[in-house]
Amino acid sequence: GTSTGATQLWDVQAAKKLRSMDGHTERVGALCWNRHILSSGGRDTNIVNHDVRIANHNVATLRSHTQEVCGLSWSRDGDTLASGGNDNKLCLWDVAASSSASPRFELTDHQAAVKALAWSPHERNLLATGAGTADRTIKFWNTQTGSLLNSIDTGSQVCALQWNPHEKEILSSHGFARNQLCLWKYPSMAKVKELDGHAARVLHMACSPDGSTVVSAAADETLRFWNVFAPPGKSTRKRGASDGHVPSAKLSRTMHIR
């Protein structure tokens, strides 16, 4: 996504731009793939679904947000798109939604911009969301019914969320004041560990293909790699919320890039 409103496809190995797709009138700040559909969210408040297989790529423009769309995430089964905006709204869209469609649910429980979105790999229809400084909460939703399952005050803005693919845990990244990452047990939401290292808000996270390492990207212009999720067979002792002890080998910062 670019500041001019274009959505570009690149061949990363050849370092070559394959195509540029329009549909937005202002910057594109959120992107998410669902098979051959690339969804983009813009400052113009719109979400555009691009079918990258065809020339007329704009197959739907979804309108419900009243401010910039800052978060997008497709469910693992590809049936539901979650969108978060600077208008504090969380919207859930059906995969077949057309340009004239309304969201399946429009949820207004958050009190700040909803940027952090993460679908559970363990439970169908379970979505975690996090919001900004005026809200500071992680909320969990049943997306089939639109009901709020739980809400936890983290004490600082929630910028990104990442589920552990191996265990029922969720990692959150934060801004002021500590700019840390926090690991939580689910569903108890007992805090397992706090990970410090960044000097500014931690805007993005991504998980390695084997599900063991998380990379975080922050406004301090660094990438940091963390050994935070133990793959199956590597963790011999189940951790309980009571002991609070986590082996340092599992939760360590391995390197950072500036």
mmCIF file of C-alpha atoms in Angstrom:
data_model
loop_
_atom_site.group_PDB
_atom_site.id
_atom_site.type_symbol
_atom_site.label_atom_id
_atom_site.label_comp_id
_atom_site.label_asym_id
_atom_site.label_seq_id
_atom_site.Cartn_x
_atom_site.Cartn_y
_atom_site.Cartn_z
ATOM 1 C CA GLY A 1 0.000 0.000 0.000
ATOM 2 C CA THR A 2 1.304 3.439 -0.908
ATOM 3 C CA SER A 3 0.769 7.004 0.307
ATOM 4 C CA THR A 4 -0.883 7.840 -3.025
ATOM 5 C CA GLY A 5 -3.630 5.225 -2.666
ATOM 6 C CA ALA A 6 -2.199 2.524 -4.940
ATOM 7 C CA THR A 7 -1.914 -1.144 -4.007
ATOM 8 C CA GLN A 8 1.135 -2.735 -5.619
ATOM 9 C CA LEU A 9 2.126 -6.351 -6.236
ATOM 10 C CA TRP A 10 5.844 -7.146 -6.301
ATOM 11 C CA ASP A 11 7.946 -10.177 -7.202
ATOM 12 C CA VAL A 12 10.237 -10.144 -4.159
ATOM 13 C CA GLN A 13 12.862 -12.455 -5.669
ATOM 14 C CA ALA A 14 13.202 -10.427 -8.851
ATOM 15 C CA ALA A 15 12.625 -7.117 -7.001
ATOM 16 C CA LYS A 16 10.167 -6.198 -9.749
ATOM 17 C CA LYS A 17 6.748 -4.560 -9.578
ATOM 18 C CA LEU A 18 4.141 -6.760 -11.261
ATOM 19 C CA ARG A 19 1.124 -4.437 -11.176
ATOM 20 C CA SER A 20 -0.381 -1.426 -9.473
ATOM 21 C CA MET A 21 -4.066 -1.438 -8.545
ATOM 22 C CA ASP A 22 -6.220 1.607 -7.844
ATOM 23 C CA GLY A 23 -9.385 1.922 -5.787
ATOM 24 C CA HIS A 24 -8.362 4.341 -3.024
ATOM 25 C CA THR A 25 -8.108 8.127 -3.066
ATOM 26 C CA GLU A 26 -5.797 8.356 -0.038
ATOM 27 C CA ARG A 27 -3.024 6.304 1.564
ATOM 28 C CA VAL A 28 -3.376 2.539 1.986
ATOM 29 C CA GLY A 29 -2.398 1.505 5.513
ATOM 30 C CA ALA A 30 -3.768 -2.036 5.858
ATOM 31 C CA LEU A 31 -3.521 -5.144 3.655
ATOM 32 C CA CYS A 32 -4.575 -8.779 4.043
ATOM 33 C CA TRP A 33 -4.645 -11.800 1.693
ATOM 34 C CA ASN A 34 -7.445 -14.335 1.325
ATOM 35 C CA ARG A 35 -6.316 -16.766 -1.385
ATOM 36 C CA HIS A 36 -6.501 -14.739 -4.642
ATOM 37 C CA ILE A 37 -8.259 -11.792 -2.979
ATOM 38 C CA LEU A 38 -6.128 -8.971 -1.588
ATOM 39 C CA SER A 39 -8.058 -6.628 0.695
ATOM 40 C CA SER A 40 -6.794 -3.087 1.214
ATOM 41 C CA GLY A 41 -7.915 -0.488 3.742
ATOM 42 C CA GLY A 42 -7.393 3.209 3.245
ATOM 43 C CA ARG A 43 -7.477 6.619 4.821
ATOM 44 C CA ASP A 44 -10.468 7.276 2.566
ATOM 45 C CA THR A 45 -12.428 4.978 4.974
ATOM 46 C CA ASN A 46 -12.976 2.311 2.298
ATOM 47 C CA ILE A 47 -11.987 -1.347 2.021
ATOM 48 C CA VAL A 48 -11.301 -2.658 -1.493
ATOM 49 C CA ASN A 49 -11.245 -6.352 -2.376
ATOM 50 C CA HIS A 50 -8.891 -6.919 -5.326
ATOM 51 C CA ASP A 51 -9.049 -10.162 -7.333
ATOM 52 C CA VAL A 52 -5.430 -10.271 -8.474
ATOM 53 C CA ARG A 53 -6.183 -12.885 -11.166
ATOM 54 C CA ILE A 54 -8.167 -10.531 -13.388
ATOM 55 C CA ALA A 55 -7.704 -7.163 -15.076
ATOM 56 C CA ASN A 56 -10.788 -5.585 -13.479
ATOM 57 C CA HIS A 57 -9.443 -6.334 -10.030
ATOM 58 C CA ASN A 58 -11.890 -4.301 -7.911
ATOM 59 C CA VAL A 59 -14.592 -6.855 -7.073
ATOM 60 C CA ALA A 60 -16.017 -5.036 -4.032
ATOM 61 C CA THR A 61 -15.643 -1.730 -2.196
ATOM 62 C CA LEU A 62 -16.860 -2.069 1.386
ATOM 63 C CA ARG A 63 -18.119 1.038 3.192
ATOM 64 C CA SER A 64 -18.952 1.281 6.884
ATOM 65 C CA HIS A 65 -16.035 2.997 8.620
ATOM 66 C CA THR A 66 -16.117 6.776 9.004
ATOM 67 C CA GLN A 67 -12.376 7.230 9.561
ATOM 68 C CA GLU A 68 -9.198 5.539 8.311
ATOM 69 C CA VAL A 69 -9.170 1.734 8.152
ATOM 70 C CA CYS A 70 -6.081 0.776 10.173
ATOM 71 C CA GLY A 71 -6.505 -3.012 10.576
ATOM 72 C CA LEU A 72 -7.591 -5.909 8.349
ATOM 73 C CA SER A 73 -7.555 -9.651 8.994
ATOM 74 C CA TRP A 74 -9.237 -12.562 7.189
ATOM 75 C CA SER A 75 -10.373 -15.556 9.231
ATOM 76 C CA ARG A 76 -8.407 -18.757 8.758
ATOM 77 C CA ASP A 77 -11.281 -20.391 6.840
ATOM 78 C CA GLY A 78 -11.514 -17.358 4.547
ATOM 79 C CA ASP A 79 -15.196 -16.726 5.300
ATOM 80 C CA THR A 80 -14.965 -13.520 7.362
ATOM 81 C CA LEU A 81 -12.991 -10.282 7.071
ATOM 82 C CA ALA A 82 -12.429 -8.284 10.253
ATOM 83 C CA SER A 83 -11.727 -4.578 9.853
ATOM 84 C CA GLY A 84 -10.730 -2.018 12.464
ATOM 85 C CA GLY A 85 -10.782 1.726 12.089
ATOM 86 C CA ASN A 86 -9.761 5.020 13.652
ATOM 87 C CA ASP A 87 -13.494 5.492 14.307
ATOM 88 C CA ASN A 88 -13.121 2.878 17.105
ATOM 89 C CA LYS A 89 -15.310 0.418 15.179
ATOM 90 C CA LEU A 90 -14.774 -3.274 14.526
ATOM 91 C CA CYS A 91 -16.638 -4.587 11.478
ATOM 92 C CA LEU A 92 -17.112 -8.193 10.397
ATOM 93 C CA TRP A 93 -17.771 -8.814 6.687
ATOM 94 C CA ASP A 94 -18.922 -11.933 4.861
ATOM 95 C CA VAL A 95 -16.636 -13.182 2.093
ATOM 96 C CA ALA A 96 -19.458 -12.740 -0.451
ATOM 97 C CA ALA A 97 -20.086 -9.105 0.537
ATOM 98 C CA SER A 98 -20.681 -6.823 -2.452
ATOM 99 C CA SER A 99 -20.147 -3.086 -2.695
ATOM 100 C CA SER A 100 -23.726 -2.507 -1.547
ATOM 101 C CA ALA A 101 -23.459 -4.840 1.462
ATOM 102 C CA SER A 102 -23.377 -3.885 5.113
ATOM 103 C CA PRO A 103 -21.136 -5.650 7.629
ATOM 104 C CA ARG A 104 -22.517 -8.729 9.379
ATOM 105 C CA PHE A 105 -21.671 -7.035 12.663
ATOM 106 C CA GLU A 106 -20.623 -3.479 13.528
ATOM 107 C CA LEU A 107 -19.140 -3.537 17.024
ATOM 108 C CA THR A 108 -18.495 -0.334 18.959
ATOM 109 C CA ASP A 109 -17.184 -1.510 22.343
ATOM 110 C CA HIS A 110 -13.633 -0.170 21.852
ATOM 111 C CA GLN A 111 -12.922 3.421 22.894
ATOM 112 C CA ALA A 112 -9.945 4.039 20.580
ATOM 113 C CA ALA A 113 -8.657 3.059 17.138
ATOM 114 C CA VAL A 114 -8.780 -0.693 16.485
ATOM 115 C CA LYS A 115 -5.502 -1.678 14.815
ATOM 116 C CA ALA A 116 -4.700 -5.062 16.379
ATOM 117 C CA LEU A 117 -6.678 -8.024 14.979
ATOM 118 C CA ALA A 118 -5.864 -11.734 15.363
ATOM 119 C CA TRP A 119 -7.939 -14.865 14.652
ATOM 120 C CA SER A 120 -7.395 -17.830 16.945
ATOM 121 C CA PRO A 121 -5.748 -20.901 15.357
ATOM 122 C CA HIS A 122 -7.312 -23.050 18.089
ATOM 123 C CA GLU A 123 -10.996 -22.068 18.136
ATOM 124 C CA ARG A 124 -13.230 -21.334 15.164
ATOM 125 C CA ASN A 125 -14.937 -17.908 15.223
ATOM 126 C CA LEU A 126 -12.678 -16.570 18.004
ATOM 127 C CA LEU A 127 -11.214 -13.131 17.265
ATOM 128 C CA ALA A 128 -8.922 -11.035 19.463
ATOM 129 C CA THR A 129 -8.803 -7.252 19.007
ATOM 130 C CA GLY A 130 -6.766 -4.484 20.611
ATOM 131 C CA ALA A 131 -7.133 -0.715 20.621
ATOM 132 C CA GLY A 132 -5.269 2.498 21.321
ATOM 133 C CA THR A 133 -4.332 4.707 24.241
ATOM 134 C CA ALA A 134 -7.851 5.763 25.239
ATOM 135 C CA ASP A 135 -8.923 2.103 25.399
ATOM 136 C CA ARG A 136 -5.899 -0.104 26.260
ATOM 137 C CA THR A 137 -7.924 -3.333 26.138
ATOM 138 C CA ILE A 138 -7.679 -6.703 24.437
ATOM 139 C CA LYS A 139 -11.165 -7.983 23.650
ATOM 140 C CA PHE A 140 -12.240 -11.454 22.562
ATOM 141 C CA TRP A 141 -15.261 -12.002 20.323
ATOM 142 C CA ASN A 142 -17.494 -14.816 19.108
ATOM 143 C CA THR A 143 -17.743 -13.698 15.488
ATOM 144 C CA GLN A 144 -20.657 -16.010 14.746
ATOM 145 C CA THR A 145 -22.903 -14.256 17.256
ATOM 146 C CA GLY A 146 -21.097 -10.919 17.593
ATOM 147 C CA SER A 147 -20.907 -11.345 21.365
ATOM 148 C CA LEU A 148 -18.085 -10.012 23.530
ATOM 149 C CA LEU A 149 -16.492 -12.897 25.450
ATOM 150 C CA ASN A 150 -13.893 -11.083 27.550
ATOM 151 C CA SER A 151 -12.072 -7.777 27.901
ATOM 152 C CA ILE A 152 -8.767 -7.172 29.705
ATOM 153 C CA ASP A 153 -7.178 -3.797 30.458
ATOM 154 C CA THR A 154 -3.480 -4.023 29.534
ATOM 155 C CA GLY A 155 -2.518 -0.576 30.857
ATOM 156 C CA SER A 156 -1.181 0.730 27.528
ATOM 157 C CA GLN A 157 -2.174 1.006 23.866
ATOM 158 C CA VAL A 158 -2.386 -2.317 22.038
ATOM 159 C CA CYS A 159 -0.692 -2.104 18.637
ATOM 160 C CA ALA A 160 -0.579 -5.741 17.474
ATOM 161 C CA LEU A 161 -1.628 -9.259 18.509
ATOM 162 C CA GLN A 162 -0.148 -12.665 17.618
ATOM 163 C CA TRP A 163 -1.493 -16.075 18.693
ATOM 164 C CA ASN A 164 0.844 -18.909 19.648
ATOM 165 C CA PRO A 165 0.147 -21.602 17.016
ATOM 166 C CA HIS A 166 1.187 -24.400 19.405
ATOM 167 C CA GLU A 167 -0.503 -23.461 22.696
ATOM 168 C CA LYS A 168 -3.422 -21.322 23.854
ATOM 169 C CA GLU A 169 -1.401 -18.161 24.376
ATOM 170 C CA ILE A 170 -1.510 -14.721 22.819
ATOM 171 C CA LEU A 171 1.278 -12.148 22.448
ATOM 172 C CA SER A 172 0.461 -8.433 22.516
ATOM 173 C CA SER A 173 2.653 -5.480 21.601
ATOM 174 C CA HIS A 174 2.310 -2.049 23.144
ATOM 175 C CA GLY A 175 3.218 1.617 23.073
ATOM 176 C CA PHE A 176 3.702 4.174 25.855
ATOM 177 C CA ALA A 177 5.064 3.839 28.434
ATOM 178 C CA ARG A 178 7.200 0.677 28.163
ATOM 179 C CA ASN A 179 6.875 -0.282 24.470
ATOM 180 C CA GLN A 180 6.971 -3.939 25.478
ATOM 181 C CA LEU A 181 5.573 -7.276 24.340
ATOM 182 C CA CYS A 182 3.380 -9.264 26.752
ATOM 183 C CA LEU A 183 2.615 -12.988 26.644
ATOM 184 C CA TRP A 184 -0.745 -14.099 28.072
ATOM 185 C CA LYS A 185 -2.357 -17.449 28.771
ATOM 186 C CA TYR A 186 -5.782 -17.912 27.194
ATOM 187 C CA PRO A 187 -8.530 -17.925 28.375
ATOM 188 C CA SER A 188 -7.376 -17.000 31.910
ATOM 189 C CA MET A 189 -5.383 -13.991 30.568
ATOM 190 C CA ALA A 190 -2.779 -14.540 33.253
ATOM 191 C CA LYS A 191 0.352 -12.655 32.221
ATOM 192 C CA VAL A 192 3.212 -15.077 31.557
ATOM 193 C CA LYS A 193 6.021 -12.698 30.638
ATOM 194 C CA GLU A 194 6.887 -9.128 29.647
ATOM 195 C CA LEU A 195 9.506 -8.630 26.946
ATOM 196 C CA ASP A 196 11.367 -5.309 26.857
ATOM 197 C CA GLY A 197 13.788 -3.980 24.269
ATOM 198 C CA HIS A 198 12.064 -1.547 21.934
ATOM 199 C CA ALA A 199 12.380 2.200 22.502
ATOM 200 C CA ALA A 200 9.130 3.213 20.764
ATOM 201 C CA ARG A 201 5.707 1.675 20.158
ATOM 202 C CA VAL A 202 5.734 -1.812 18.662
ATOM 203 C CA LEU A 203 3.553 -1.492 15.586
ATOM 204 C CA HIS A 204 3.733 -4.923 13.914
ATOM 205 C CA MET A 205 4.438 -8.575 14.653
ATOM 206 C CA ALA A 206 4.785 -11.672 12.478
ATOM 207 C CA CYS A 207 5.437 -15.331 13.246
ATOM 208 C CA SER A 208 8.046 -17.567 11.596
ATOM 209 C CA PRO A 209 6.866 -20.507 9.434
ATOM 210 C CA ASP A 210 7.731 -23.017 12.185
ATOM 211 C CA GLY A 211 5.755 -20.956 14.697
ATOM 212 C CA SER A 212 8.584 -20.538 17.214
ATOM 213 C CA THR A 213 10.024 -17.089 16.495
ATOM 214 C CA VAL A 214 8.214 -13.750 16.438
ATOM 215 C CA VAL A 215 9.602 -10.652 14.733
ATOM 216 C CA SER A 216 8.490 -7.255 16.010
ATOM 217 C CA ALA A 217 8.766 -3.952 14.147
ATOM 218 C CA ALA A 218 8.615 -0.685 16.053
ATOM 219 C CA ALA A 219 8.691 3.067 15.598
ATOM 220 C CA ASP A 220 12.290 2.978 16.869
ATOM 221 C CA GLU A 221 13.140 1.710 13.338
ATOM 222 C CA THR A 222 14.331 -1.688 14.549
ATOM 223 C CA LEU A 223 13.262 -5.277 13.947
ATOM 224 C CA ARG A 224 13.686 -7.611 16.911
ATOM 225 C CA PHE A 225 13.463 -11.395 16.834
ATOM 226 C CA TRP A 226 12.154 -13.274 19.870
ATOM 227 C CA ASN A 227 12.197 -16.991 20.737
ATOM 228 C CA VAL A 228 8.803 -16.834 22.374
ATOM 229 C CA PHE A 229 6.641 -19.769 21.184
ATOM 230 C CA ALA A 230 7.889 -23.309 21.902
ATOM 231 C CA PRO A 231 7.172 -25.743 19.048
ATOM 232 C CA PRO A 232 5.567 -29.117 19.876
ATOM 233 C CA GLY A 233 7.894 -31.467 21.759
ATOM 234 C CA LYS A 234 10.284 -28.689 22.787
ATOM 235 C CA SER A 235 8.486 -27.732 25.971
ATOM 236 C CA THR A 236 8.635 -30.578 28.465
ATOM 237 C CA ARG A 237 6.938 -28.770 31.317
ATOM 238 C CA LYS A 238 3.474 -27.287 31.154
ATOM 239 C CA ARG A 239 3.440 -23.789 32.547
ATOM 240 C CA GLY A 240 0.727 -22.846 34.997
ATOM 241 C CA ALA A 241 -0.476 -19.387 35.875
ATOM 242 C CA SER A 242 0.571 -20.059 39.477
ATOM 243 C CA ASP A 243 4.315 -20.485 39.105
ATOM 244 C CA GLY A 244 4.900 -17.560 36.730
ATOM 245 C CA HIS A 245 8.314 -18.974 35.819
ATOM 246 C CA VAL A 246 9.241 -19.300 32.167
ATOM 247 C CA PRO A 247 12.528 -20.803 31.013
ATOM 248 C CA SER A 248 14.717 -18.030 29.659
ATOM 249 C CA ALA A 249 15.616 -20.111 26.611
ATOM 250 C CA LYS A 250 12.032 -19.940 25.432
ATOM 251 C CA LEU A 251 11.534 -16.221 25.990
ATOM 252 C CA SER A 252 14.661 -14.537 24.789
ATOM 253 C CA ARG A 253 15.484 -11.815 22.308
ATOM 254 C CA THR A 254 17.738 -13.428 19.751
ATOM 255 C CA MET A 255 18.791 -10.456 17.620
ATOM 256 C CA HIS A 256 17.761 -7.075 16.363
ATOM 257 C CA ILE A 257 18.225 -5.255 13.069
ATOM 258 C CA ARG A 258 18.419 -1.512 12.633
#
